[in-house]
Amino acid sequence: MTSILKCLFSLVTVAASLSSLLAFGVSWWPLLFIGLALFVAASVYFQSIDYIAILLARVGGVLALLGLALLMLAATVGGSFHLSPSNWLMAGMMLLMALFGLSGFFWGARAAEAISDKD
């Protein structure tokens, strides 16, 4: 299950980053998140980087949640709530990134249980 969540987090993060690159042009944040997603996806195959990938997924989830909160706050400027269709897409992708990334707080406990079961 952890591998599936890692892959889903990576796919959603890459999709959101590419959408951001197309909408706003090249900047460092989407490129950084693409690198983060590739690192998390690589951890499915390389167990030695699993701990760092879990930490990065947690950080990515928290940043996506903060970005979503700021987007919702910006949508209320002017006294009424309004988001353009492209912002709805980004809000949905950030919500999925946050859900899959914050699920990383449960990945570490299961990995520790698997290691203790082997002993």
PDB file of C-alpha atoms in Angstrom:
ATOM      1  CA  MET A   1       0.000   0.000   0.000  1.00  0.00           C
ATOM      2  CA  THR A   2       2.877   2.351   0.771  1.00  0.00           C
ATOM      3  CA  SER A   3       4.275   1.894  -2.732  1.00  0.00           C
ATOM      4  CA  ILE A   4       0.908   2.772  -4.261  1.00  0.00           C
ATOM      5  CA  LEU A   5       0.626   5.933  -2.147  1.00  0.00           C
ATOM      6  CA  LYS A   6       4.187   6.927  -3.061  1.00  0.00           C
ATOM      7  CA  CYS A   7       3.433   6.478  -6.760  1.00  0.00           C
ATOM      8  CA  LEU A   8       0.162   8.416  -6.503  1.00  0.00           C
ATOM      9  CA  PHE A   9       1.899  11.230  -4.625  1.00  0.00           C
ATOM     10  CA  SER A  10       4.611  11.331  -7.292  1.00  0.00           C
ATOM     11  CA  LEU A  11       2.140  11.356 -10.188  1.00  0.00           C
ATOM     12  CA  VAL A  12      -0.039  14.093  -8.701  1.00  0.00           C
ATOM     13  CA  THR A  13       3.009  16.188  -7.792  1.00  0.00           C
ATOM     14  CA  VAL A  14       4.471  15.932 -11.296  1.00  0.00           C
ATOM     15  CA  ALA A  15       1.073  16.756 -12.851  1.00  0.00           C
ATOM     16  CA  ALA A  16       0.598  19.800 -10.598  1.00  0.00           C
ATOM     17  CA  SER A  17       4.144  20.991 -11.252  1.00  0.00           C
ATOM     18  CA  LEU A  18       3.823  20.626 -15.020  1.00  0.00           C
ATOM     19  CA  SER A  19       0.499  22.449 -14.932  1.00  0.00           C
ATOM     20  CA  SER A  20       2.138  25.231 -12.949  1.00  0.00           C
ATOM     21  CA  LEU A  21       5.041  25.381 -15.404  1.00  0.00           C
ATOM     22  CA  LEU A  22       2.613  25.733 -18.312  1.00  0.00           C
ATOM     23  CA  ALA A  23       0.519  28.389 -16.584  1.00  0.00           C
ATOM     24  CA  PHE A  24       3.210  30.538 -14.966  1.00  0.00           C
ATOM     25  CA  GLY A  25       6.392  29.735 -16.852  1.00  0.00           C
ATOM     26  CA  VAL A  26       9.654  28.314 -15.587  1.00  0.00           C
ATOM     27  CA  SER A  27      10.476  28.869 -11.926  1.00  0.00           C
ATOM     28  CA  TRP A  28      12.371  26.954  -9.269  1.00  0.00           C
ATOM     29  CA  TRP A  29       9.446  25.720  -7.152  1.00  0.00           C
ATOM     30  CA  PRO A  30       7.803  23.463  -9.756  1.00  0.00           C
ATOM     31  CA  LEU A  31      11.206  22.090 -10.725  1.00  0.00           C
ATOM     32  CA  LEU A  32      11.988  21.411  -7.072  1.00  0.00           C
ATOM     33  CA  PHE A  33       8.685  19.568  -6.636  1.00  0.00           C
ATOM     34  CA  ILE A  34       9.332  17.498  -9.770  1.00  0.00           C
ATOM     35  CA  GLY A  35      12.681  16.483  -8.281  1.00  0.00           C
ATOM     36  CA  LEU A  36      10.958  15.669  -4.985  1.00  0.00           C
ATOM     37  CA  ALA A  37       8.392  13.514  -6.791  1.00  0.00           C
ATOM     38  CA  LEU A  38      11.069  11.630  -8.716  1.00  0.00           C
ATOM     39  CA  PHE A  39      13.008  11.026  -5.503  1.00  0.00           C
ATOM     40  CA  VAL A  40       9.909   9.640  -3.765  1.00  0.00           C
ATOM     41  CA  ALA A  41       9.139   7.449  -6.788  1.00  0.00           C
ATOM     42  CA  ALA A  42      12.717   6.142  -6.805  1.00  0.00           C
ATOM     43  CA  SER A  43      12.367   5.135  -3.153  1.00  0.00           C
ATOM     44  CA  VAL A  44       9.917   2.431  -4.217  1.00  0.00           C
ATOM     45  CA  TYR A  45      12.854   0.618  -5.852  1.00  0.00           C
ATOM     46  CA  PHE A  46      15.741   1.720  -3.616  1.00  0.00           C
ATOM     47  CA  GLN A  47      15.074   0.957   0.057  1.00  0.00           C
ATOM     48  CA  SER A  48      18.184   2.851   1.180  1.00  0.00           C
ATOM     49  CA  ILE A  49      16.561   6.226   0.402  1.00  0.00           C
ATOM     50  CA  ASP A  50      13.172   5.299   1.858  1.00  0.00           C
ATOM     51  CA  TYR A  51      13.556   7.276   5.105  1.00  0.00           C
ATOM     52  CA  ILE A  52      14.541  10.491   3.307  1.00  0.00           C
ATOM     53  CA  ALA A  53      11.746  10.020   0.760  1.00  0.00           C
ATOM     54  CA  ILE A  54       9.181   9.671   3.554  1.00  0.00           C
ATOM     55  CA  LEU A  55      10.417  12.905   5.115  1.00  0.00           C
ATOM     56  CA  LEU A  56      10.298  14.687   1.751  1.00  0.00           C
ATOM     57  CA  ALA A  57       6.758  13.428   1.074  1.00  0.00           C
ATOM     58  CA  ARG A  58       5.682  14.760   4.474  1.00  0.00           C
ATOM     59  CA  VAL A  59       7.273  18.145   3.749  1.00  0.00           C
ATOM     60  CA  GLY A  60       5.672  18.200   0.293  1.00  0.00           C
ATOM     61  CA  GLY A  61       2.281  17.422   1.810  1.00  0.00           C
ATOM     62  CA  VAL A  62       2.602  20.198   4.377  1.00  0.00           C
ATOM     63  CA  LEU A  63       3.727  22.706   1.727  1.00  0.00           C
ATOM     64  CA  ALA A  64       0.833  21.714  -0.530  1.00  0.00           C
ATOM     65  CA  LEU A  65      -1.598  22.187   2.361  1.00  0.00           C
ATOM     66  CA  LEU A  66      -0.148  25.630   3.103  1.00  0.00           C
ATOM     67  CA  GLY A  67      -0.338  26.534  -0.588  1.00  0.00           C
ATOM     68  CA  LEU A  68      -3.958  25.432  -0.711  1.00  0.00           C
ATOM     69  CA  ALA A  69      -4.782  27.512   2.367  1.00  0.00           C
ATOM     70  CA  LEU A  70      -3.119  30.572   0.814  1.00  0.00           C
ATOM     71  CA  LEU A  71      -4.980  30.006  -2.461  1.00  0.00           C
ATOM     72  CA  MET A  72      -8.305  29.873  -0.598  1.00  0.00           C
ATOM     73  CA  LEU A  73      -7.359  33.014   1.315  1.00  0.00           C
ATOM     74  CA  ALA A  74      -6.489  34.813  -1.932  1.00  0.00           C
ATOM     75  CA  ALA A  75      -9.838  33.755  -3.424  1.00  0.00           C
ATOM     76  CA  THR A  76     -11.675  35.734  -0.755  1.00  0.00           C
ATOM     77  CA  VAL A  77     -10.011  39.052  -1.635  1.00  0.00           C
ATOM     78  CA  GLY A  78     -12.648  41.563  -2.640  1.00  0.00           C
ATOM     79  CA  GLY A  79     -15.333  40.365  -0.281  1.00  0.00           C
ATOM     80  CA  SER A  80     -16.573  37.347  -2.224  1.00  0.00           C
ATOM     81  CA  PHE A  81     -15.128  33.939  -3.009  1.00  0.00           C
ATOM     82  CA  HIS A  82     -13.997  33.568  -6.629  1.00  0.00           C
ATOM     83  CA  LEU A  83     -11.499  31.199  -8.251  1.00  0.00           C
ATOM     84  CA  SER A  84     -10.802  30.989 -11.960  1.00  0.00           C
ATOM     85  CA  PRO A  85     -11.030  27.547 -13.599  1.00  0.00           C
ATOM     86  CA  SER A  86      -7.240  27.180 -13.734  1.00  0.00           C
ATOM     87  CA  ASN A  87      -7.074  27.904 -10.003  1.00  0.00           C
ATOM     88  CA  TRP A  88      -9.714  25.245  -9.344  1.00  0.00           C
ATOM     89  CA  LEU A  89      -7.429  22.763 -11.113  1.00  0.00           C
ATOM     90  CA  MET A  90      -4.450  23.838  -9.005  1.00  0.00           C
ATOM     91  CA  ALA A  91      -6.554  23.690  -5.825  1.00  0.00           C
ATOM     92  CA  GLY A  92      -7.637  20.136  -6.621  1.00  0.00           C
ATOM     93  CA  MET A  93      -4.111  19.020  -7.369  1.00  0.00           C
ATOM     94  CA  MET A  94      -2.747  20.663  -4.225  1.00  0.00           C
ATOM     95  CA  LEU A  95      -5.479  18.945  -2.202  1.00  0.00           C
ATOM     96  CA  LEU A  96      -4.462  15.571  -3.644  1.00  0.00           C
ATOM     97  CA  MET A  97      -0.783  16.358  -3.072  1.00  0.00           C
ATOM     98  CA  ALA A  98      -1.545  17.242   0.532  1.00  0.00           C
ATOM     99  CA  LEU A  99      -3.596  14.080   1.114  1.00  0.00           C
ATOM    100  CA  PHE A 100      -1.024  11.725  -0.408  1.00  0.00           C
ATOM    101  CA  GLY A 101       1.932  13.584   1.096  1.00  0.00           C
ATOM    102  CA  LEU A 102       0.454  13.791   4.589  1.00  0.00           C
ATOM    103  CA  SER A 103      -0.285  10.072   4.443  1.00  0.00           C
ATOM    104  CA  GLY A 104       3.512   9.795   4.727  1.00  0.00           C
ATOM    105  CA  PHE A 105       3.110  10.303   8.463  1.00  0.00           C
ATOM    106  CA  PHE A 106       1.703   6.756   8.515  1.00  0.00           C
ATOM    107  CA  TRP A 107       4.300   5.214   6.181  1.00  0.00           C
ATOM    108  CA  GLY A 108       7.109   5.365   8.731  1.00  0.00           C
ATOM    109  CA  ALA A 109       5.223   3.375  11.376  1.00  0.00           C
ATOM    110  CA  ARG A 110       4.488   0.554   8.964  1.00  0.00           C
ATOM    111  CA  ALA A 111       8.080   0.427   7.744  1.00  0.00           C
ATOM    112  CA  ALA A 112       9.278   0.223  11.352  1.00  0.00           C
ATOM    113  CA  GLU A 113       6.774  -2.584  12.051  1.00  0.00           C
ATOM    114  CA  ALA A 114       8.004  -4.511   9.013  1.00  0.00           C
ATOM    115  CA  ILE A 115      11.600  -4.201  10.176  1.00  0.00           C
ATOM    116  CA  SER A 116      10.742  -5.311  13.719  1.00  0.00           C
ATOM    117  CA  ASP A 117       8.772  -8.291  12.387  1.00  0.00           C
ATOM    118  CA  LYS A 118      11.866  -9.526  10.531  1.00  0.00           C
ATOM    119  CA  ASP A 119      13.907  -9.645  13.753  1.00  0.00           C
TER     120      ASP A 119
END
